[in-house]
Amino acid sequence: MSVQTRVVVDGRWTTRTLDIHQILARNREEKRNMPEQDFLPQPQRPVLGILTQTVVRSPAVRSIIPARVRHRSKNDVVFVYDDAIVIKEVRGGERIEEDPFQDISLNEVIEKRDFDSTILVAKVWGLRREPKVPKFPGKYWNHHADTHKPASPTETKPEPLHENEIPPQILVLTLASRMLLFLFAYHDVHEQVHFVSNTYPLPAQAEQMEELGCHLAVDPKSRAMAVGAHQNRVMIYRLKGMAQIRQEVQKPGGLDDKEFRPILEERQTEVDGVILKMEFLHPSKEDEHHVILLLVVSRRTKTRLVRFEWDSRSSLSKLDRRPPQILPESHRIPLLLIPLTYGTSFALVCEHQITVWRDILTGNARGENCQLEHYEPPEEPSSSKTPPIWTQWARPMRPTERAQPTIDNIYLCREDGVVRYIDIRENSRPLISSNHDAGILKANFSSAFATLDLGDESNDLLVAAGEMGDGGMWYFKPRQPLDLIGTFRNWTPLRDIIAARVRSSNSSLVRSVAVTERLFACSGRGPRHSVITEIRVGTEAVKLGLTIDLGELAEKGILDFWALPDRSGTGIYLMVGYAADTELIFLPASIEQDPQAKSEIEEFDLAIRTITAGSTAEGYLIQVTPRSIRAIAQDDDILPFAWMFEDASITAASFLTIPSRTTVLLTVIQKSDCFYLHHGHFGTQDGRIAFEELGEPILLPSEASSASLHWVGDRIIAFVGTLLGTLQVFTAEAGSTFAPYFEFSFGHPYGICDSIAMLTTDFQLLPDEAVEEGHLVVCGLRNGVVETLWFDGGNKTEHKQSESLFGGQHLSLCERLEIGTTAVKVAADATRSSRAFLNCEQTLYTLEYLRGASRANPGLVNKIWLTDPSSAAFQQGQLSCFAQASINIPQGYSRFAAGSLFYLMGSSLVLADVSSSPDAGMVPRRLPLMGTPTRVLYSERLNRLVVLYTNTTINTTGHTAARQDRPQGRALRPAIAFLKPDVEPNRPHQDERDMLNALKATEVLSNESFLGFMEWFPTNGKRQYHLLVVHTLVGQTGSQEAAGRLLFFSPIKNDLGEVALVLKIGQDHDGKINAIAPYGDSSLVYACGNDIVVQMLDVDSKKFKPAVRFPLRSPAVHISVDGTNIHASTEFHGHHIISIEDRLVPKWADRTSRSSAHHLVLAEKSLVMVTDLECRIAGLWQPAQLQLDRTAPLVFEAVLPRSVTKLCKIPRPRWQGRHSVLQREAVIGTCEDGTIYQLSLLDEPSWRLLAFIQNVVMRSDRIRPHLDPRAYRRGLEDLLVKDRNKHIDGDILIRLLERGGRRLLLDMLGEEDRNDGWGMFESLTQDAFGGEMPDGDCTEAVLGWMRVLLLIAL
């Protein structure tokens, strides 16, 4: 066999015919003669995992459904999110005619977030609510089936809740996982709320874009239900009646959720076309068994009405499909389908009109139109090119006596917040007898709009959740403006985020400048809803409106203060303690009275320092000073008590009211150089308060630094901190003397306890015991440390850090938290027994221990954020001290501010409420803007937030008055604002919106858009310049004429602190500038079109040198520089790393073609974390040596429910630094829908252990109750060998910790015995704990270790 080939002969290429064997022999000879090459060994790819957990959930609400899904007496509202539901209860007190329903609020009851899928549609099914007119007008009512009772502000149960009673309504949801879910809640005997659900699988998807479940309709009489796809298919279900379900599910011992099966029969039917709307119609009274399903279907440019009918008493096999009716061209795309309550009529709402259709059963429905176009022009005409559309409707509840069967009252809500109230009457001409404006909600809305049931005769409560701004509750009274009575925060969309080390200076008695790490993001849209959001996570304390400037009283240096109830019942006293004396301030409950900055109670001694003060359950007010003990009673007929000390002084004191309603007082008294412990109790004798000492004084080893009394079991426990760094513990029975109990040593320098609090929570004392009530002693030390001690209360356990004086050892260290560097004050929360307040370095925190945890689990520390309902930009100052008003107010005393907190902020006294937000969450702070923000950065040199935003203006010239809602043109103008981080900017009038803009109009082209910017500090080694570099797009994206510019501005600050921009250089480029980053001393790297460009500035001549370019396959959307490496994330072709040498050299490239969004370089790990628009997060490794294929190996990959668009690093708080398993910095990822994730890297042993636990719990229906368990069939070892993603879902692990922890994990491991589950668990635990098994119970140690890994850095 021969082939023709070209060879070189005498320097020329010649065609020769050669034998194939001759060619192979020549190649083998050349290979033998080739010198050997030394190939460098390829480095081993690291094995790392990624742990993701949701820190902040999206505030975007899909729908709002009023439904009594817990109990017939509970006025609940269900908020439906993308992947969760939250049940809230409408609560309120007395109604004030001049200020109606101002105290109504929505209080969160319970949330459910374990759907593991997107919620497509939610509806309510069950009995229809029929409210009645209250018998006593002027009260707010919790409605019952037959009776109405007035509800006081403190009433939570209007009537007994039975745990075996099914509520009158049930929630129905369709999930993207092709599941149909029925759901309701109930209260158990301990008043805990639980869910009962039943899941039905939907048929498999027949077409790619079908998505069965995107339409859901429920029959008004709850006899049937329909689930529709986008096109071609509908599932129809016949349902059981509520009476039958109650009979099957309600049992004498409780609810049998296994018998909860609402569906009787199902049938699938085909529909030819795209389903636009689907609803059941109300049957006529004469034909109550008639079921009518109406669909609006579009096919081939025609829209049709498709109708299905059947008798509810018969099978679905007798389903009758009626001939379709074609709608007019004006109804081609209806926005809303509204079933009316009479005569099988319905209304179709289009963009410009609403049409009421009648007589559809005749086969030829007749419609009557009512125009909507000329009503109320757009609230924000500049927000869109097109007029706003109607997005949702709601039918208000009407009392039975007032409701008329032939009248429908409808609210229509438009996306710009315009609300119309419509009356539709069956026998009137025209059918729509009333069509008027209800008001403007001043927000942007989608479908989250509803009316709530108040039992009012004529007034309604509207509730709506904003789409790109805040939502709220509005009280609507006929012929009066809407009254906003509450808001729902919304921080979507999150377009950009930065972590800034802000230099803040708060006004205080001692001025200080602190640098703190803070997060700022761009949120909102339009001139009214655009803000810069400061992302804060913690416990919210809401200002109650009372703020008093103490002035000279604050300048004296306040050490502490105490809240005392007022005997007259008109307010509250605040006793302020100084180093040498005491002041008394009276705060009236009525806003009509002025606070008395200096008040007096004759029986108190205000000329000396107060050690402690407060009230007792007996009605006594007590003050203890270094030289006296004083007590006064509420009844003036009872004479006060005063005990003066002549040759001794009190150094510490505490008092306690025990269950027998006797008040016990503990004092530490100094006599000469000795310190003695005294105690006694108060009583009455001969018409006066008496005090009786009990027992002999007890000599203390040193001076006391603190004292605290507590009732534990049936004994009184006294804790006394000493200057020796010990905690002395004493015990006594009621009415007996104290005896030494034991001593605990903190064991480190400056471990002096200045304050003590005792918390009560549910703990698992031993691995095999049930969860019992336990006690924690929280000690605030002078060195900024908080030590939490487990108090056994007499159990004879061995702990080497406690030395018992009686042979028993009862204190053990749970954890040690470093809060700051100065003394920490701790105080127990009177409203929550498992939580304490901490005050350190003029900052307040909460410390809480979760119920059902073990002693190895860490406490949750959250910062307290003070908010002002009247100012979204309110920035709290330095909080130097605090006091909480008691909730155990004696009869006859004022309950004003009971349980509330008093703060000293600078020189101002502030009253705030923390009980309304018991759990930590998002507490955003907002700085308003006049345009849509797109980018934000923090300038340390200017101490300003620099914001790039877009102003939109319209031109209505030449239009008539009737058409002013149709703008002739919209002009988008980029703008730049400089905002002080701690100061609220004045929101200018719409006509003055350029007030914040630092740009001049002449510096921006007419068709130019600003895409981003950065600060740049070019230098030549002698002088440094400060520039703001803006990259732009000129023209339209994707067009051939699209170009870009680089604009170099110099920021200049004047004497008033205002910043102006001066344009220095403007560079024109032939492509859009997508991203930019600094390099070296005076170079820039930017993406121009598909090229990466490096350009150097000659600082001396102020001219740029010729640029160096490197082409990419698609434009780069994000650029960063690490050393000499350029990291470029591209629009379509993944991530690229380019080395800057004498030229640009490609170094690494992503193996996957991904639509990148953002990246973060983790240089210490040689990793790049890349996010894309397909909801993935990838970890790409950069080995020190080049590989042959020049691709970056994939280390891990996580798939999330939504795309992460921004990544940034934040430092962990000080108190988390003691955990060696935590990294010093955490990675935060944000999504446009407002979701914030925390991303943590895991080493191989940690990842393997967590992957094993995750694989076990993913099989359990207690963790994932609404997914088919057969969908997770992998063996226990699969994740340890074959899984390339290495993704650990922290939200799944949190469910395990919340729903049983150790006991649940043991049950799951027991179910895996056939796979040697326990053996694998022990082996992996030993590897994760450094080769040694942890002391004590293995599962308890692992769960505690998991809680540490899941600590939130925000």
CSV table of C-alpha atoms in Angstrom, one decimal, residues 857-1023:
chain,number,residue,atom,x,y,z
A,857,ASN,CA,-23.8,24.2,71.1
A,858,PRO,CA,-22.7,27.9,70.7
A,859,GLY,CA,-24.9,30.8,71.7
A,860,LEU,CA,-26.2,33.1,69.0
A,861,VAL,CA,-24.9,36.7,69.4
A,862,ASN,CA,-26.7,39.3,67.4
A,863,LYS,CA,-26.3,43.0,67.3
A,864,ILE,CA,-29.3,45.2,68.3
A,865,TRP,CA,-30.2,47.7,65.6
A,866,LEU,CA,-32.3,50.7,66.6
A,867,THR,CA,-34.8,51.7,63.9
A,868,ASP,CA,-37.1,54.7,63.6
A,869,PRO,CA,-40.5,54.0,61.8
A,870,SER,CA,-40.5,57.7,60.7
A,871,SER,CA,-37.1,57.6,59.1
A,872,ALA,CA,-35.7,54.7,57.0
A,873,ALA,CA,-32.2,56.3,57.1
A,874,PHE,CA,-32.0,56.6,60.9
A,875,GLN,CA,-28.5,55.7,62.1
A,876,GLN,CA,-28.2,54.8,65.7
A,877,GLY,CA,-25.5,56.4,67.8
A,878,GLN,CA,-23.4,55.0,70.6
A,879,LEU,CA,-25.5,53.2,73.1
A,880,SER,CA,-23.7,53.5,76.4
A,881,CYS,CA,-26.3,52.0,78.8
A,882,PHE,CA,-29.7,50.5,78.9
A,883,ALA,CA,-32.6,49.3,81.2
A,884,GLN,CA,-35.6,47.2,80.6
A,885,ALA,CA,-39.0,47.9,82.1
A,886,SER,CA,-40.5,45.0,84.0
A,887,ILE,CA,-43.3,43.0,82.6
A,888,ASN,CA,-44.5,41.9,86.0
A,889,ILE,CA,-46.4,45.1,86.9
A,890,PRO,CA,-48.3,45.1,90.1
A,891,GLN,CA,-52.0,45.7,90.0
A,892,GLY,CA,-52.8,49.4,89.8
A,893,TYR,CA,-49.5,50.5,88.4
A,894,SER,CA,-49.1,51.8,84.9
A,895,ARG,CA,-48.2,49.2,82.2
A,896,PHE,CA,-46.8,51.9,80.0
A,897,ALA,CA,-43.5,50.6,78.3
A,898,ALA,CA,-43.8,47.2,80.1
A,899,GLY,CA,-41.0,45.0,78.6
A,900,SER,CA,-39.6,47.9,76.5
A,901,LEU,CA,-36.0,49.0,76.5
A,902,PHE,CA,-34.6,52.4,77.5
A,903,TYR,CA,-31.4,53.3,75.7
A,904,LEU,CA,-28.9,56.1,76.4
A,905,MET,CA,-27.8,57.1,72.9
A,906,GLY,CA,-25.3,59.9,73.2
A,907,SER,CA,-27.1,62.4,75.4
A,908,SER,CA,-30.6,61.3,74.3
A,909,LEU,CA,-32.9,58.9,76.1
A,910,VAL,CA,-34.7,56.5,73.7
A,911,LEU,CA,-37.6,54.1,74.3
A,912,ALA,CA,-37.7,51.1,72.0
A,913,ASP,CA,-39.5,47.8,71.7
A,914,VAL,CA,-37.8,44.5,71.0
A,915,SER,CA,-40.7,42.1,71.7
A,916,SER,CA,-42.2,42.6,68.2
A,917,SER,CA,-39.1,41.1,66.6
A,918,PRO,CA,-38.0,38.2,68.8
A,919,ASP,CA,-35.9,36.5,66.1
A,920,ALA,CA,-32.9,38.0,64.4
A,921,GLY,CA,-33.3,38.9,60.8
A,922,MET,CA,-32.7,41.6,58.2
A,923,VAL,CA,-32.8,45.1,59.5
A,924,PRO,CA,-32.1,47.3,56.5
A,925,ARG,CA,-31.3,51.0,56.6
A,926,ARG,CA,-32.0,53.0,53.5
A,927,LEU,CA,-30.5,56.2,52.0
A,928,PRO,CA,-33.0,57.7,49.5
A,929,LEU,CA,-32.1,58.6,45.9
A,930,MET,CA,-33.9,60.3,43.0
A,931,GLY,CA,-33.1,57.7,40.4
A,932,THR,CA,-32.4,54.0,39.9
A,933,PRO,CA,-29.0,53.1,41.4
A,934,THR,CA,-26.8,50.7,39.5
A,935,ARG,CA,-23.3,50.9,41.1
A,936,VAL,CA,-22.0,51.9,44.5
A,937,LEU,CA,-18.5,52.2,46.0
A,938,TYR,CA,-17.1,53.7,49.2
A,939,SER,CA,-14.3,56.3,49.0
A,940,GLU,CA,-12.1,56.2,52.1
A,941,ARG,CA,-10.4,59.4,51.1
A,942,LEU,CA,-13.7,61.3,50.9
A,943,ASN,CA,-15.6,59.2,53.5
A,944,ARG,CA,-18.5,59.1,51.1
A,945,LEU,CA,-20.6,56.6,49.3
A,946,VAL,CA,-20.3,57.2,45.6
A,947,VAL,CA,-23.4,56.1,43.8
A,948,LEU,CA,-24.0,55.8,40.1
A,949,TYR,CA,-27.7,56.1,39.3
A,950,THR,CA,-30.1,56.9,36.4
A,951,ASN,CA,-32.5,59.8,36.2
A,952,THR,CA,-35.5,59.4,34.0
A,953,THR,CA,-37.3,62.4,32.6
A,954,ILE,CA,-40.3,62.6,30.2
A,955,ASN,CA,-41.6,65.1,27.7
A,956,THR,CA,-45.4,65.5,27.3
A,957,THR,CA,-45.3,68.4,25.0
A,958,GLY,CA,-48.0,68.4,22.3
A,959,HIS,CA,-50.3,66.0,24.1
A,960,THR,CA,-53.8,66.8,25.2
A,961,ALA,CA,-54.9,66.7,28.8
A,962,ALA,CA,-56.7,63.4,28.2
A,963,ARG,CA,-53.5,61.8,27.0
A,964,GLN,CA,-51.0,63.1,29.5
A,965,ASP,CA,-50.3,59.5,30.7
A,966,ARG,CA,-48.7,58.8,27.3
A,967,PRO,CA,-45.2,60.3,27.4
A,968,GLN,CA,-43.9,61.5,24.1
A,969,GLY,CA,-40.3,60.5,25.0
A,970,ARG,CA,-38.2,59.3,27.9
A,971,ALA,CA,-34.7,60.5,28.5
A,972,LEU,CA,-32.3,58.4,30.7
A,973,ARG,CA,-29.6,60.6,32.2
A,974,PRO,CA,-26.8,59.1,34.2
A,975,ALA,CA,-25.9,60.8,37.5
A,976,ILE,CA,-23.4,60.4,40.3
A,977,ALA,CA,-24.1,61.2,43.9
A,978,PHE,CA,-21.8,61.5,47.0
A,979,LEU,CA,-23.7,60.4,50.2
A,980,LYS,CA,-22.5,60.5,53.7
A,981,PRO,CA,-22.9,57.0,55.1
A,982,ASP,CA,-24.3,58.0,58.5
A,983,VAL,CA,-26.4,61.0,57.4
A,984,GLU,CA,-29.8,60.9,55.7
A,985,PRO,CA,-29.7,62.9,52.5
A,986,ASN,CA,-32.6,65.2,51.8
A,987,ARG,CA,-34.8,63.8,49.1
A,988,PRO,CA,-35.3,66.8,46.8
A,989,HIS,CA,-38.5,67.5,45.0
A,990,GLN,CA,-39.0,65.8,41.7
A,991,ASP,CA,-38.3,69.1,39.9
A,992,GLU,CA,-35.0,69.4,41.8
A,993,ARG,CA,-33.8,65.9,41.3
A,994,ASP,CA,-30.4,67.1,40.0
A,995,MET,CA,-29.6,68.4,43.4
A,996,LEU,CA,-27.7,65.3,44.4
A,997,ASN,CA,-26.0,64.9,41.0
A,998,ALA,CA,-22.3,65.9,40.9
A,999,LEU,CA,-22.2,65.7,37.1
A,1000,LYS,CA,-22.7,68.5,34.6
A,1001,ALA,CA,-25.1,67.9,31.8
A,1002,THR,CA,-22.5,68.8,29.2
A,1003,GLU,CA,-20.2,66.0,30.3
A,1004,VAL,CA,-22.7,63.3,29.2
A,1005,LEU,CA,-23.6,62.4,25.6
A,1006,SER,CA,-27.3,62.2,24.7
A,1007,ASN,CA,-27.2,58.4,24.0
A,1008,GLU,CA,-24.7,57.5,26.7
A,1009,SER,CA,-25.2,55.1,29.5
A,1010,PHE,CA,-22.8,54.8,32.5
A,1011,LEU,CA,-22.0,51.1,33.2
A,1012,GLY,CA,-19.7,51.4,36.1
A,1013,PHE,CA,-16.9,53.2,37.8
A,1014,MET,CA,-14.0,52.9,40.2
A,1015,GLU,CA,-11.6,55.0,42.2
A,1016,TRP,CA,-8.0,55.2,40.8
A,1017,PHE,CA,-4.9,56.6,42.5
A,1018,PRO,CA,-2.2,56.8,39.8
A,1019,THR,CA,1.2,57.7,41.2
A,1020,ASN,CA,4.8,58.2,40.1
A,1021,GLY,CA,6.2,57.6,43.6
A,1022,LYS,CA,6.3,61.2,44.5
A,1023,ARG,CA,2.8,62.4,44.0
